[in-house]
Amino acid sequence: MDTAARVLFVEGDDPTAVSSDSFTAFTDGFDVTETASWSADERYDEYDCVVSNYALSEGDGVELVAAVRASSPTLPVVLYTAVGDETTARDALRAGAADYVDADTTATVETEAARLERRLDAVVTGAADAAVGESDGADDATGGDDGELVAFKRAVDAVDAGVVISEDGVHVYANDSAAAITGFDGVDELVGRPWTDLHAPEEAARIESESAEALERAGRWTDEVELTHSTLEGRPVHLTVTRLDASRTISIFQDVTERRRRERELRRTNELLERLLGSLPVGVLVEDESRTVLAANDRLCDLFGLDSSGDELHGRPYDQVAERLHERVSDATAFAEETERIVADGGLHEGTTVTTVCNETLVRSHTPLSLPEGRGSLWVYHDDTGHRRREAELERGRDALRRVQRIASIGGWELDATTNELRWTEETKRLHGVPESYEPTVEEALGFYVESDRERIRERVERCLETGEGFQERFRIETVNGNQQWVRAQGEAIRESGSVVALRGTFQDITEQVAREQQLETTTTQLETLNRILRHDIRNDMSVIVGWADILRDHVDEEGEEILDRILTNGRDTLELTDVARDAVETIAGDGTADVEPTALEAVLRREVTTRRETFPNATIELGPVPSVRVAANPLLGSVFRNLLNNAVSHHDGDSPTVRVSVEHDAETVSVRVADDGPGIPETQRETIFGKGEKGLNSHGTGIGLYLVGTLVDAYGGHVRVEDAADGATFVVELRRVD
């Protein structure tokens, strides 16, 4: 324009992005006059254009449009507002508005002023190409004259939906909403593009495939699609395509991002409510204003003993559900009357009781609800008897836990990694000698550890917080009473989303255990010393005595030979006893377990039988077939058979004892039977014969030898027993087969 167009700007109460002052500040092609009032009788011929908000101090913008058109039919009027809608736009255009501009309150003032300037320039100059967004070909797209184009543009710009006209697959027209929805800065970037540019290749192929038949058959296709291009990724829109003629289509885009978000939120909320409803320990029933059941959980059915699930009650009229509930209560009439009274009152009711036919008392409450389609009711039922029973059981459990913790001297602790707050259980506080009200800080807790252990526990805790590595170690603490105690502290990391959020662990007093271990170490050292004495000093000296006695046989008379035989017999018995004592010491000095390994049974058993035959020439020791199997044992296995054979011969009351050794086996077990023809073992002694201390080291009877047998076989994971026999005693040793 050569001269500035004169514009009357009628401002109202619209929260528009651009006021008359802002418009003047950012534009230079218009001579703007501002006013806040207007009159239907006033003429506005001195202006080239009138711009009005919708919400005015007197009347509204549509009324102003009608008044101006009545007094000045050729004067263009533009309604510019942020509070209008499609109805406002339609009414304004019908009243004769030259244009309807929906203010973009999210744009900057400068951008919005420039946009309004273009629209006013188009109206004032009457340029048809500007009136349709400067889109070449829009007239061809609509097939109308300039007046129709202006009307079309006004109507299209008044809606929030994106409108695009395409010819032979290329966009020839688009409104501002289409550009915004599709992610372009303006319609100029959208017009001229093929429609496939708005979608990923796979999505474009799907749209083309699915829409072709529908457009051919009905001239219309609609679906939800994904918009994807260089500046936009995955925006969901609702797309409706309508065929205009053989080459042209009009597409309507509606952004459904927010709708999808709300749907996802609704689905998540519903899923959460369903899970919550299902996990509640109370029965729940929700009904709407028409008394149709909207929700019920399984717990409700359990409380009333209904043979159905909560889902099966959903959607049913309450009358149908009530019939089933009435069958499960002791006084159906009172239940129904009270229910109707509560519903009629419509208020909050708590603590009313219902007795079931099983004589269980339910407590119910009623809460009025405000639903989208009216009012509703929330009924909650809980088993009061069960609640009291569970509380009593819980308290018994807590009491039992406290007793167990006190008996075992085990407490618990927890450290919050975020707040650094430390919590001790009652037993942990007792172990430290502090009152139950005591709440320690981390530094105070570390202060209980003796100085030499303090940095070690600090390092373990810090490492667990940083890396999640747990710990279980022994430490020494000093209680508030000054007593030193050994404790076992254990801690592990608690993670959420991969991060350590807390540490939890146990705290146990092991002072007595450590004392026992130290005593055991002392005893073991003493036993090892005794073992060396037995194996070397005593055995060596006795071997010398036996050797010299044997040499003396050729130098004594008949009476002396009898004495010499007694010396040799006692000497050999003493050597035998040192072997037994040595094996016993090695076993007792252990920790109650044995390192076992596959051991060939045949070699061990044959060696011991051969040795016993040499030791007891007057005895008959028979050995049956021995399978080539391996058993779980260790080098002391020979001591088991040696002591059983010694026991069988030594306790015989005749001059020529007979001992029979046999072996049986299956896939898992090998049984070695040692049977003698001696006096047998009384039934009262069979359960205790392998016990420690039944006979002492100085006893000739069943004593340490059989104790050693029982101890070793137990350590091997086997079993030894005495069986009934007609004559004599039969010992059975069962060993694990490990072939």
XYZ file of C-alpha atoms in Angstrom:
739
model
C 0.000 0.000 0.000
C 1.265 3.481 -0.899
C -0.373 5.174 2.099
C -0.997 3.816 5.541
C -4.427 2.225 5.849
C -6.610 3.697 8.575
C -7.635 1.050 11.107
C -10.058 1.425 14.004
C -8.997 -1.022 16.770
C -11.923 -1.682 19.156
C -10.337 -3.251 22.252
C -12.281 -5.318 24.730
C -11.543 -7.749 27.534
C -10.048 -10.505 25.373
C -6.703 -11.869 26.634
C -5.346 -11.494 23.114
C -1.673 -11.742 22.322
C -1.657 -8.350 20.587
C -3.176 -5.093 21.807
C -3.565 -2.000 19.634
C -0.428 -0.509 21.171
C 1.583 -3.650 20.496
C 0.222 -3.882 16.976
C 1.270 -0.276 16.299
C 4.697 -0.873 17.806
C 5.515 -3.845 15.601
C 3.891 -2.745 12.306
C 4.272 0.341 10.112
C 1.692 -0.122 7.356
C -1.353 1.044 9.291
C -2.617 4.200 10.946
C -4.244 2.728 14.075
C -6.907 4.437 16.180
C -7.770 2.776 19.484
C -11.191 2.836 21.158
C -12.925 0.875 23.877
C -16.503 1.841 22.940
C -18.704 1.795 19.866
C -22.199 2.769 18.837
C -24.573 1.109 16.452
C -25.609 4.517 15.088
C -22.076 5.697 14.396
C -20.627 5.692 10.877
C -17.070 4.519 10.309
C -16.532 5.637 6.700
C -13.325 7.505 7.639
C -11.565 4.152 8.261
C -10.316 1.559 5.787
C -10.887 -1.321 8.209
C -12.293 -2.052 11.663
C -10.648 -4.622 13.997
C -12.613 -5.724 17.048
C -12.213 -8.097 19.955
C -15.129 -10.329 20.815
C -15.599 -9.508 24.511
C -16.459 -5.765 24.538
C -17.581 -3.450 27.314
C -20.961 -3.155 25.574
C -22.224 -6.097 23.566
C -19.831 -8.331 21.684
C -17.804 -8.388 18.513
C -20.453 -10.148 16.427
C -22.962 -7.399 17.237
C -20.351 -4.780 16.242
C -19.786 -6.556 12.902
C -23.506 -6.485 12.168
C -23.805 -2.799 13.136
C -20.832 -1.687 11.005
C -22.044 -3.680 7.989
C -25.455 -2.104 8.362
C -24.108 1.445 8.438
C -21.103 0.957 6.129
C -21.723 -2.055 3.878
C -18.358 -1.849 2.086
C -16.187 -1.314 5.162
C -14.373 -4.545 6.027
C -14.545 -5.696 9.652
C -12.161 -8.251 11.184
C -13.040 -10.096 14.396
C -9.801 -10.811 16.321
C -10.228 -12.823 19.511
C -8.797 -15.528 21.730
C -12.059 -16.468 23.444
C -14.102 -17.525 20.436
C -14.836 -20.899 18.940
C -16.306 -22.353 15.759
C -19.744 -20.959 16.612
C -18.300 -17.488 17.136
C -16.484 -17.684 13.802
C -19.613 -18.834 11.999
C -21.761 -16.106 13.528
C -19.164 -13.433 12.697
C -18.846 -14.522 9.072
C -22.630 -14.690 8.693
C -22.858 -11.167 10.134
C -20.556 -10.004 7.340
C -17.065 -10.110 8.861
C -14.352 -9.871 6.239
C -12.162 -12.209 8.268
C -12.070 -14.065 11.547
C -8.660 -14.329 13.240
C -8.192 -16.699 16.177
C -5.438 -15.165 18.337
C -2.438 -17.396 19.055
C -1.731 -16.624 22.712
C 1.324 -18.905 22.693
C 3.171 -16.904 20.022
C 5.421 -13.946 20.727
C 3.901 -10.472 20.417
C 6.076 -9.690 17.403
C 5.102 -12.902 15.598
C 1.407 -12.458 16.319
C 1.497 -8.793 15.263
C 3.081 -9.773 11.943
C 0.438 -12.442 11.439
C -2.403 -9.996 12.117
C -0.744 -7.460 9.810
C -0.795 -9.911 6.903
C -4.445 -10.721 7.482
C -5.451 -7.047 7.662
C -3.389 -6.235 4.584
C -5.218 -8.967 2.687
C -8.580 -7.665 3.818
C -7.829 -4.032 3.064
C -6.342 -4.640 -0.376
C -8.866 -7.311 -1.220
C -6.118 -9.512 -2.634
C -7.588 -12.951 -3.047
C -4.239 -14.735 -2.991
C -3.407 -13.252 0.423
C -6.877 -14.102 1.687
C -6.135 -17.790 1.129
C -2.687 -17.718 2.698
C -0.809 -16.745 -0.505
C -1.276 -20.292 -1.749
C -1.022 -20.473 -5.519
C -3.431 -23.057 -6.771
C -5.881 -22.814 -3.899
C -8.436 -21.406 -6.308
C -7.947 -24.424 -8.531
C -8.188 -26.655 -5.487
C -11.568 -25.317 -4.434
C -12.799 -24.580 -7.913
C -14.565 -21.383 -6.823
C -14.339 -17.667 -7.520
C -12.573 -15.103 -5.319
C -15.579 -14.548 -3.074
C -15.970 -18.218 -2.445
C -12.254 -18.494 -1.744
C -12.421 -15.781 0.900
C -15.413 -17.444 2.558
C -13.683 -20.811 2.398
C -10.499 -19.398 3.938
C -12.389 -17.684 6.723
C -14.254 -20.846 7.617
C -11.148 -23.014 7.515
C -9.070 -20.645 9.642
C -11.805 -20.579 12.268
C -11.307 -24.233 13.204
C -8.502 -25.843 15.189
C -8.227 -28.795 12.836
C -5.618 -28.865 10.092
C -7.060 -28.678 6.575
C -5.018 -29.661 3.523
C -6.111 -29.879 -0.122
C -4.029 -32.135 -2.339
C -3.981 -32.551 -6.084
C -2.381 -35.650 -7.564
C -0.850 -36.359 -4.170
C 0.740 -32.896 -3.731
C -0.482 -30.316 -1.191
C -1.830 -27.212 -2.964
C -3.465 -25.575 0.041
C -3.112 -25.726 3.841
C -4.372 -23.646 6.724
C -2.295 -22.416 9.649
C -3.514 -25.221 11.896
C -2.315 -27.807 9.391
C 1.168 -26.295 9.423
C 1.221 -26.227 13.230
C -0.052 -29.788 13.622
C 2.318 -31.224 11.031
C 5.285 -29.445 12.591
C 6.113 -26.853 9.925
C 6.832 -23.167 10.579
C 4.186 -22.013 8.106
C 1.923 -23.059 5.286
C 4.597 -22.148 2.730
C 6.708 -25.079 3.954
C 3.754 -27.447 3.694
C 2.264 -26.420 0.341
C 3.992 -28.050 -2.618
C 5.043 -31.180 -0.727
C 3.757 -34.654 -1.617
C 1.581 -36.084 1.126
C 4.033 -38.953 1.660
C 6.585 -36.472 3.071
C 4.543 -36.345 6.274
C 4.934 -40.031 7.096
C 7.574 -42.688 7.521
C 7.778 -44.992 4.459
C 6.057 -47.896 6.219
C 3.254 -45.664 7.494
C 2.792 -44.021 4.069
C 2.537 -47.444 2.441
C -0.078 -48.510 4.983
C -2.159 -45.350 4.489
C -2.066 -45.697 0.708
C -3.007 -49.368 0.872
C -5.854 -48.970 3.366
C -7.307 -45.710 2.027
C -7.401 -46.594 -1.682
C -10.319 -48.998 -1.483
C -12.335 -46.832 0.936
C -11.911 -43.694 -1.214
C -12.899 -45.633 -4.320
C -15.913 -47.187 -2.658
C -17.216 -44.438 -0.363
C -15.087 -41.394 -1.193
C -13.944 -41.142 2.432
C -11.345 -42.791 4.694
C -10.474 -42.122 8.322
C -7.934 -43.542 10.765
C -5.299 -42.592 13.304
C -1.854 -42.160 11.728
C 1.655 -41.120 12.759
C 3.218 -37.910 11.384
C 6.976 -38.278 10.916
C 9.440 -36.087 9.002
C 12.726 -34.235 9.479
C 11.449 -31.980 12.287
C 8.720 -34.167 13.724
C 8.819 -37.703 15.007
C 5.804 -39.813 15.774
C 3.002 -37.303 16.384
C -0.351 -39.122 16.392
C -3.226 -37.479 14.493
C -6.732 -38.431 13.489
C -6.874 -38.175 9.691
C -9.991 -37.987 7.532
C -9.504 -37.959 3.751
C -12.403 -37.053 1.441
C -12.245 -37.326 -2.341
C -13.236 -34.086 -4.152
C -12.821 -35.445 -7.657
C -10.545 -37.800 -9.556
C -7.351 -35.925 -8.676
C -8.144 -33.856 -5.594
C -8.678 -34.728 -1.952
C -9.216 -32.732 1.199
C -7.610 -34.009 4.402
C -8.582 -33.021 7.929
C -5.916 -33.462 10.656
C -6.792 -33.471 14.340
C -3.933 -33.735 16.827
C -4.733 -36.603 19.207
C -1.511 -36.405 21.239
C -3.316 -34.998 24.238
C -6.198 -37.417 23.815
C -3.792 -40.345 23.700
C -2.015 -39.018 26.750
C -5.319 -38.812 28.581
C -6.207 -42.322 27.406
C -2.874 -43.655 28.647
C -3.371 -41.848 31.935
C -6.863 -43.308 32.157
C -5.627 -46.812 31.371
C -2.860 -46.528 33.932
C -5.302 -45.172 36.480
C -7.780 -47.972 35.770
C -5.050 -50.614 35.971
C -3.816 -49.123 39.218
C -7.328 -49.030 40.634
C -7.952 -52.626 39.555
C -4.742 -53.799 41.196
C -5.510 -51.729 44.268
C -9.041 -53.078 44.414
C -7.783 -56.628 44.066
C -5.160 -56.259 46.783
C -7.345 -54.587 49.390
C -7.995 -56.667 52.511
C -11.591 -55.353 52.590
C -14.589 -56.016 50.394
C -15.503 -53.157 48.042
C -18.611 -52.492 45.941
C -19.190 -49.335 43.873
C -22.535 -48.474 42.296
C -23.748 -45.537 40.227
C -26.862 -43.412 40.650
C -29.009 -46.039 38.894
C -27.599 -48.607 41.339
C -25.684 -50.502 38.687
C -22.518 -52.127 40.024
C -19.484 -50.338 38.607
C -16.837 -52.328 40.483
C -16.482 -55.078 43.056
C -13.506 -57.080 44.256
C -12.984 -60.738 45.048
C -12.614 -59.994 48.748
C -16.273 -58.911 48.864
C -17.289 -62.297 47.463
C -15.033 -64.078 49.960
C -16.502 -62.226 52.939
C -20.066 -63.128 51.952
C -19.156 -66.617 50.729
C -20.340 -65.958 47.169
C -19.370 -68.517 44.551
C -18.213 -65.887 42.061
C -15.568 -63.239 41.475
C -15.823 -59.486 41.741
C -15.579 -59.141 37.953
C -18.736 -61.224 37.554
C -20.719 -58.650 39.558
C -19.598 -55.753 37.349
C -22.419 -54.248 35.294
C -25.223 -56.012 37.149
C -28.145 -54.146 38.739
C -27.720 -53.981 42.494
C -31.046 -55.790 42.968
C -29.538 -58.926 41.414
C -26.453 -58.685 43.583
C -28.561 -57.957 46.664
C -30.513 -61.196 46.186
C -27.281 -63.148 46.546
C -26.098 -61.056 49.492
C -29.411 -61.566 51.299
C -28.877 -65.328 51.122
C -25.596 -64.931 52.985
C -26.717 -62.713 55.903
C -28.554 -63.836 59.007
C -31.235 -61.115 58.821
C -31.908 -60.295 55.163
C -34.818 -57.958 55.950
C -32.812 -55.793 58.340
C -29.887 -55.757 55.906
C -32.100 -54.613 53.007
C -33.920 -51.964 55.050
C -30.713 -50.484 56.404
C -29.177 -50.439 52.914
C -32.163 -48.544 51.493
C -32.117 -46.103 54.392
C -28.425 -45.339 53.880
C -28.865 -44.878 50.120
C -31.864 -42.599 50.644
C -29.923 -40.512 53.141
C -27.005 -40.237 50.721
C -24.533 -39.352 53.438
C -21.482 -40.853 55.043
C -22.146 -43.866 57.281
C -19.537 -45.818 59.228
C -19.479 -48.747 61.596
C -22.764 -50.501 60.803
C -22.520 -54.260 61.340
C -23.756 -57.207 59.310
C -23.852 -60.788 60.596
C -23.409 -63.539 58.013
C -25.006 -66.978 58.057
C -21.601 -68.288 59.204
C -21.943 -66.101 62.310
C -19.137 -63.804 61.239
C -19.450 -60.093 61.886
C -18.757 -57.696 59.032
C -18.439 -53.963 59.530
C -19.523 -51.851 56.590
C -19.293 -48.201 55.670
C -20.919 -46.086 52.971
C -19.320 -43.117 51.230
C -21.211 -40.993 48.669
C -19.350 -40.482 45.399
C -19.506 -37.757 42.779
C -19.298 -39.480 39.379
C -19.137 -37.911 35.887
C -22.731 -38.952 35.239
C -24.243 -38.308 38.633
C -23.840 -39.548 42.156
C -22.805 -42.988 43.320
C -22.035 -45.071 46.378
C -18.914 -46.750 47.724
C -19.554 -49.657 50.093
C -16.678 -51.109 52.130
C -16.938 -54.313 54.187
C -14.294 -55.734 56.500
C -14.204 -58.774 58.756
C -13.892 -57.345 62.237
C -13.428 -60.755 63.845
C -10.723 -61.635 61.373
C -9.056 -58.300 61.956
C -8.881 -58.873 65.683
C -7.650 -62.405 65.108
C -4.956 -61.220 62.717
C -3.904 -58.503 65.137
C -3.581 -61.079 67.900
C -1.628 -63.404 65.606
C 0.569 -60.530 64.510
C 1.279 -59.562 68.085
C 2.077 -63.179 68.928
C 4.399 -63.240 65.941
C 6.068 -60.035 67.052
C 6.447 -61.388 70.554
C 7.885 -64.638 69.221
C 10.288 -62.692 67.030
C 11.388 -60.619 70.003
C 11.950 -63.787 72.045
C 13.863 -65.451 69.211
C 15.994 -62.350 68.728
C 16.728 -62.214 72.434
C 17.493 -65.947 72.689
C 19.737 -65.896 69.611
C 21.070 -62.417 70.425
C 20.255 -61.293 66.878
C 19.133 -57.750 66.125
C 18.501 -55.831 62.931
C 19.474 -52.465 61.487
C 18.634 -50.302 58.468
C 20.414 -47.281 56.995
C 18.590 -44.896 54.628
C 21.078 -43.994 51.884
C 19.251 -40.747 51.088
C 18.737 -39.293 54.564
C 21.592 -41.173 56.297
C 19.062 -42.104 58.985
C 19.992 -45.229 60.972
C 17.415 -47.449 62.702
C 18.106 -50.220 65.221
C 15.727 -52.940 66.375
C 14.997 -53.443 70.051
C 17.487 -56.328 70.317
C 20.263 -54.337 68.616
C 19.767 -51.586 71.178
C 19.880 -54.145 73.996
C 23.149 -55.582 72.659
C 24.676 -52.092 72.785
C 23.303 -51.490 76.276
C 21.224 -48.453 75.270
C 17.551 -47.714 76.101
C 14.763 -48.410 73.585
C 14.294 -44.666 73.037
C 17.879 -44.308 71.796
C 18.146 -43.379 68.096
C 21.800 -43.393 66.990
C 23.474 -41.453 64.213
C 25.881 -43.306 61.943
C 28.888 -41.773 63.679
C 27.511 -42.662 67.105
C 26.964 -46.250 65.969
C 30.526 -46.492 64.632
C 31.771 -45.150 67.946
C 30.716 -48.389 69.686
C 33.310 -50.390 67.719
C 36.741 -50.762 69.277
C 39.309 -48.496 67.675
C 41.132 -51.282 65.829
C 37.875 -52.417 64.137
C 36.241 -49.025 63.580
C 37.790 -48.129 60.226
C 37.130 -51.626 58.893
C 33.380 -51.461 59.574
C 33.247 -47.894 58.220
C 34.953 -49.039 54.984
C 32.536 -51.989 54.611
C 29.481 -49.756 55.017
C 30.772 -47.103 52.597
C 31.651 -49.736 49.986
C 28.195 -51.290 50.285
C 26.606 -47.861 49.753
C 28.796 -47.115 46.731
C 28.947 -50.492 44.949
C 26.177 -52.569 46.520
C 28.727 -55.150 47.763
C 27.412 -56.826 50.914
C 29.469 -57.854 53.929
C 29.412 -60.274 56.862
C 32.306 -60.060 59.298
C 33.238 -60.231 62.955
C 33.917 -57.104 64.943
C 34.389 -56.092 68.557
C 32.217 -53.466 70.223
C 32.252 -51.850 73.633
C 28.833 -51.380 75.233
C 27.846 -48.340 77.247
C 28.699 -50.405 80.354
C 32.286 -50.831 79.152
C 31.928 -54.535 78.304
C 33.672 -55.762 75.162
C 31.673 -58.146 72.993
C 32.294 -59.985 69.767
C 29.545 -59.403 67.182
C 28.814 -60.578 63.677
C 27.599 -57.650 61.542
C 25.966 -58.421 58.208
C 24.732 -55.905 55.646
C 23.271 -55.941 52.145
C 22.214 -53.239 49.698
C 18.578 -52.500 48.802
C 18.231 -51.174 45.253
C 15.537 -49.267 43.409
C 15.928 -48.532 39.692
C 19.513 -49.714 39.892
C 20.553 -47.362 42.696
C 21.305 -48.250 46.313
C 18.588 -46.649 48.444
C 19.206 -48.392 51.759
C 21.315 -50.921 53.641
C 19.757 -53.628 55.804
C 21.372 -56.244 57.954
C 21.637 -58.207 61.167
C 23.699 -57.781 64.311
C 24.480 -60.845 66.452
C 26.315 -61.299 69.736
C 28.868 -64.112 69.165
C 30.980 -63.530 72.272
C 30.320 -67.032 73.659
C 30.881 -68.597 70.253
C 34.255 -66.876 69.902
C 35.167 -67.986 73.423
C 34.285 -71.597 72.527
C 36.325 -71.356 69.346
C 39.289 -70.022 71.258
C 38.909 -72.820 73.824
C 38.653 -75.321 70.984
C 41.838 -73.961 69.456
C 43.573 -74.412 72.804
C 42.198 -77.941 73.147
C 43.204 -78.782 69.600
C 46.724 -77.575 70.253
C 46.873 -79.708 73.402
C 45.498 -82.747 71.555
C 47.993 -82.290 68.768
C 50.744 -82.246 71.392
C 49.281 -85.412 72.942
C 49.134 -86.992 69.501
C 52.813 -86.315 68.949
C 53.602 -87.866 72.326
C 51.480 -90.930 71.524
C 52.856 -91.361 68.049
C 56.487 -90.765 68.851
C 57.547 -90.890 72.503
C 55.226 -93.525 74.017
C 54.957 -95.658 70.880
C 58.684 -95.567 70.253
C 59.487 -96.481 73.873
C 56.931 -99.281 73.862
C 58.280 -100.610 70.573
C 61.736 -100.770 72.165
C 60.313 -102.626 75.192
C 58.542 -105.173 72.968
C 61.680 -105.590 70.899
C 63.936 -106.253 73.906
C 61.361 -108.577 75.426
C 61.258 -110.621 72.242
C 65.084 -110.896 72.309
C 64.956 -112.143 75.921
C 62.856 -115.174 74.899
C 66.042 -117.246 74.356
C 67.483 -116.268 77.734
C 64.734 -117.192 80.212
C 63.492 -120.458 81.691
C 59.985 -121.831 81.379
C 58.636 -119.757 84.246
C 60.306 -116.651 82.890
C 58.926 -117.346 79.397
C 55.383 -117.192 80.767
C 56.150 -113.809 82.312
C 57.771 -112.694 79.069
C 54.628 -113.662 77.104
C 52.570 -111.445 79.405
C 55.028 -108.566 78.815
C 54.834 -109.036 75.039
C 51.029 -109.309 75.068
C 50.588 -106.178 77.174
C 53.198 -104.359 75.119
C 51.483 -105.198 71.847
C 48.122 -104.227 73.395
C 49.659 -100.913 74.386
C 50.943 -100.347 70.838
C 47.470 -101.180 69.539
C 45.978 -98.766 72.044
C 48.322 -95.998 70.872
C 47.043 -96.528 67.315
C 43.455 -96.211 68.522
C 44.301 -93.215 70.689
C 46.149 -91.569 67.803
C 43.148 -91.949 65.492
C 40.836 -90.725 68.251
C 42.959 -87.649 68.854
C 42.981 -86.799 65.147
C 39.205 -87.166 65.045
C 38.488 -85.226 68.240
C 40.850 -82.441 67.193
C 38.783 -81.888 64.059
C 35.737 -79.619 63.787
C 33.207 -82.424 63.742
C 33.428 -82.896 59.997
C 35.822 -84.881 57.845
C 37.320 -84.200 54.462
C 36.069 -87.232 52.561
C 37.262 -88.553 49.245
C 36.551 -91.600 47.096
C 38.305 -94.470 48.897
C 38.776 -98.020 47.553
C 37.027 -100.272 50.082
C 38.609 -103.608 49.128
C 42.225 -102.609 49.769
C 41.461 -101.083 53.173
C 39.276 -103.964 54.339
C 41.666 -106.730 53.206
C 44.625 -104.986 54.850
C 42.861 -104.727 58.201
C 41.631 -108.341 58.101
C 45.149 -109.581 57.280
C 46.673 -107.520 60.087
C 44.107 -108.738 62.637
C 44.730 -112.355 61.641
C 48.411 -111.828 62.429
C 47.597 -110.067 65.684
C 45.098 -112.738 66.827
C 46.446 -116.087 65.566
C 43.955 -118.045 67.694
C 40.988 -116.301 66.050
C 39.332 -117.245 62.777
C 38.550 -114.167 60.697
C 36.648 -114.954 57.505
C 36.269 -112.406 54.688
C 33.686 -112.856 51.975
C 33.807 -111.357 48.473
C 34.592 -107.637 48.455
C 33.328 -105.618 45.466
C 35.608 -103.126 43.743
C 33.715 -100.053 44.877
C 34.670 -96.671 46.260
C 33.107 -95.151 49.341
C 33.077 -91.691 50.923
C 35.816 -91.864 53.561
C 39.378 -90.794 54.377
C 42.633 -92.473 55.485
C 41.106 -93.259 58.907
C 38.621 -95.731 57.370
C 40.958 -98.592 58.356
C 40.567 -97.586 61.989
C 36.812 -98.284 61.719
C 37.339 -101.915 60.686
C 40.371 -102.402 62.976
C 38.368 -101.382 66.046
C 35.357 -103.494 65.094
C 37.574 -106.559 64.565
C 39.469 -105.894 67.803
C 36.148 -105.526 69.626
C 34.827 -108.808 68.195
C 37.918 -110.801 69.238
C 38.659 -109.083 72.546
C 35.158 -109.553 73.933
C 34.889 -113.213 73.032
C 34.624 -115.470 76.095
C 36.233 -118.506 74.430
C 39.685 -119.515 73.242
C 38.942 -119.615 69.487
C 36.662 -116.760 68.392
C 35.241 -116.703 64.877
C 34.534 -113.446 63.061
C 32.811 -113.269 59.675
C 33.121 -110.159 57.503
C 30.787 -109.738 54.517
C 29.967 -106.901 52.120
C 26.689 -105.987 50.385
C 26.050 -103.048 48.103
C 23.499 -101.334 45.902
C 23.614 -98.245 43.686
C 23.973 -95.829 46.620
C 25.167 -97.700 49.713
C 27.834 -100.227 50.721
C 27.166 -102.257 53.900
C 30.026 -104.007 55.733
C 28.864 -106.604 58.326
C 31.184 -107.778 61.110
C 29.570 -110.749 62.910
C 31.132 -112.652 65.834
C 30.112 -115.706 67.860
C 30.740 -114.104 71.217
C 28.368 -113.329 74.079
C 26.548 -110.565 72.180
C 25.520 -107.108 73.328
C 22.530 -106.495 75.608
C 19.691 -104.676 73.888
C 19.805 -101.913 76.508
C 23.350 -101.005 75.420
C 22.877 -101.042 71.650
C 21.759 -97.414 71.424
C 24.556 -96.078 73.641
C 27.468 -98.340 72.818
C 28.965 -95.807 70.390
C 28.639 -92.919 72.828
C 31.580 -90.904 74.051
C 32.525 -91.797 77.619
C 30.709 -95.123 77.822
C 34.090 -96.565 78.711
C 37.355 -94.735 79.359
C 40.751 -94.962 77.740
C 41.848 -97.399 80.444
C 38.972 -99.789 79.815
C 39.445 -103.107 78.077
C 35.810 -103.128 77.021
C 33.730 -101.161 74.521
C 34.987 -97.648 74.949
C 36.997 -95.242 72.885
C 37.370 -97.736 70.051
C 33.634 -97.931 69.350
C 33.239 -94.215 70.027
C 35.856 -93.644 67.331
C 33.943 -95.960 64.975
C 30.705 -94.036 65.458
C 32.386 -90.630 65.152
C 34.209 -91.492 61.927
C 31.229 -93.141 60.232
C 29.014 -90.158 61.097
C 31.641 -87.810 59.671
C 31.616 -89.834 56.436
C 27.850 -89.336 56.162
C 27.258 -93.021 56.928
C 25.610 -95.018 59.713
C 26.668 -97.805 62.109
C 24.346 -100.046 64.115
C 24.147 -103.314 66.066
C 21.732 -105.954 64.750
C 20.059 -108.839 66.517
C 21.824 -112.173 66.064
C 21.147 -115.673 67.355
C 24.736 -116.001 68.625
C 27.129 -113.144 69.169
C 26.896 -109.587 67.864
C 26.700 -108.167 64.347
C 27.938 -104.644 63.604
C 26.755 -103.100 60.312
C 28.632 -100.148 58.805
C 26.792 -98.361 55.982
C 28.910 -96.069 53.793
C 27.983 -93.842 50.863
C 29.016 -95.195 47.498
C 30.839 -92.659 45.321
C 31.921 -94.596 42.217
